[in-house]
Amino acid sequence: MSDLFKLLDEAPTALIADAFVIMFSKLNNPNYNVIVCSISGGSDSDILLDIVTKFDHNKKVRYVFFNTGLEYQATKL
């Protein structure tokens, strides 16, 4: 829980802090057995992946990547 408070203290805006609270509540909600998260391979997705994996203690999140043909080759490796 202290990691969440640290994350909230460091959030650059209230909107981002609210998103962290929503993410944390969904990860810890017993009504959700599996949560699917789409990852594009870009920098925002990398940050999202890092934050979610730190709080996904029950390993509920499954990540998916859709190859649209627009991604850089390095993204698909």
Tab-separated table of C-alpha atoms in Angstrom:
chain	number	residue	atom	x	y	z
A	1	MET	CA	0.000	0.000	0.000
A	2	SER	CA	2.870	2.387	0.702
A	3	ASP	CA	3.968	1.983	-2.940
A	4	LEU	CA	0.567	3.285	-4.012
A	5	PHE	CA	0.864	6.310	-1.732
A	6	LYS	CA	4.317	7.044	-3.102
A	7	LEU	CA	2.980	6.777	-6.662
A	8	LEU	CA	0.099	9.115	-5.807
A	9	ASP	CA	2.460	11.658	-4.224
A	10	GLU	CA	4.623	11.661	-7.362
A	11	ALA	CA	1.727	11.834	-9.850
A	12	PRO	CA	2.106	14.966	-11.984
A	13	THR	CA	-1.653	15.700	-12.083
A	14	ALA	CA	-4.807	14.830	-10.178
A	15	LEU	CA	-6.142	13.084	-13.297
A	16	ILE	CA	-3.196	10.688	-13.321
A	17	ALA	CA	-3.519	10.121	-9.567
A	18	ASP	CA	-7.203	9.268	-10.084
A	19	ALA	CA	-6.232	6.777	-12.806
A	20	PHE	CA	-3.799	5.104	-10.385
A	21	VAL	CA	-6.545	4.739	-7.778
A	22	ILE	CA	-8.912	3.219	-10.365
A	23	MET	CA	-6.193	0.815	-11.538
A	24	PHE	CA	-5.402	-0.245	-7.968
A	25	SER	CA	-9.079	-0.783	-7.102
A	26	LYS	CA	-9.691	-2.925	-10.200
A	27	LEU	CA	-6.584	-5.037	-9.588
A	28	ASN	CA	-7.763	-5.709	-6.045
A	29	ASN	CA	-11.437	-6.254	-6.863
A	30	PRO	CA	-12.383	-9.936	-6.361
A	31	ASN	CA	-15.009	-9.625	-9.123
A	32	TYR	CA	-12.238	-9.373	-11.722
A	33	ASN	CA	-10.503	-12.690	-12.352
A	34	VAL	CA	-8.682	-11.614	-15.523
A	35	ILE	CA	-7.944	-8.107	-16.762
A	36	VAL	CA	-6.832	-7.565	-20.366
A	37	CYS	CA	-4.473	-4.693	-21.145
A	38	SER	CA	-3.511	-3.701	-24.687
A	39	ILE	CA	0.137	-2.721	-25.163
A	40	SER	CA	1.397	-0.891	-28.260
A	41	GLY	CA	5.103	-1.048	-27.522
A	42	GLY	CA	5.445	2.727	-27.284
A	43	SER	CA	6.794	4.710	-24.372
A	44	ASP	CA	3.361	5.221	-22.756
A	45	SER	CA	2.711	1.482	-22.907
A	46	ASP	CA	6.100	0.803	-21.346
A	47	ILE	CA	5.221	3.065	-18.414
A	48	LEU	CA	1.787	1.463	-18.068
A	49	LEU	CA	3.320	-2.015	-18.142
A	50	ASP	CA	5.847	-1.081	-15.471
A	51	ILE	CA	3.254	0.426	-13.132
A	52	VAL	CA	0.652	-2.314	-13.541
A	53	THR	CA	3.133	-5.159	-13.031
A	54	LYS	CA	4.256	-3.574	-9.750
A	55	PHE	CA	0.701	-3.717	-8.396
A	56	ASP	CA	-0.587	-6.907	-10.063
A	57	HIS	CA	0.261	-9.170	-7.126
A	58	ASN	CA	-2.373	-11.754	-8.089
A	59	LYS	CA	-1.218	-11.892	-11.740
A	60	LYS	CA	-4.672	-11.000	-13.079
A	61	VAL	CA	-3.494	-8.882	-16.006
A	62	ARG	CA	-2.978	-10.433	-19.437
A	63	TYR	CA	-1.247	-8.256	-21.990
A	64	VAL	CA	-2.062	-8.266	-25.698
A	65	PHE	CA	-0.306	-6.704	-28.657
A	66	PHE	CA	-1.990	-6.183	-32.027
A	67	ASN	CA	0.300	-5.966	-35.025
A	68	THR	CA	-1.334	-3.300	-37.186
A	69	GLY	CA	1.565	-3.152	-39.629
A	70	LEU	CA	2.393	0.406	-38.548
A	71	GLU	CA	4.805	-0.492	-35.757
A	72	TYR	CA	8.559	-0.125	-35.973
A	73	GLN	CA	10.425	-3.382	-36.466
A	74	ALA	CA	12.102	-2.977	-33.066
A	75	THR	CA	8.657	-2.908	-31.404
A	76	LYS	CA	7.817	-6.356	-32.753
A	77	LEU	CA	11.032	-8.054	-31.595
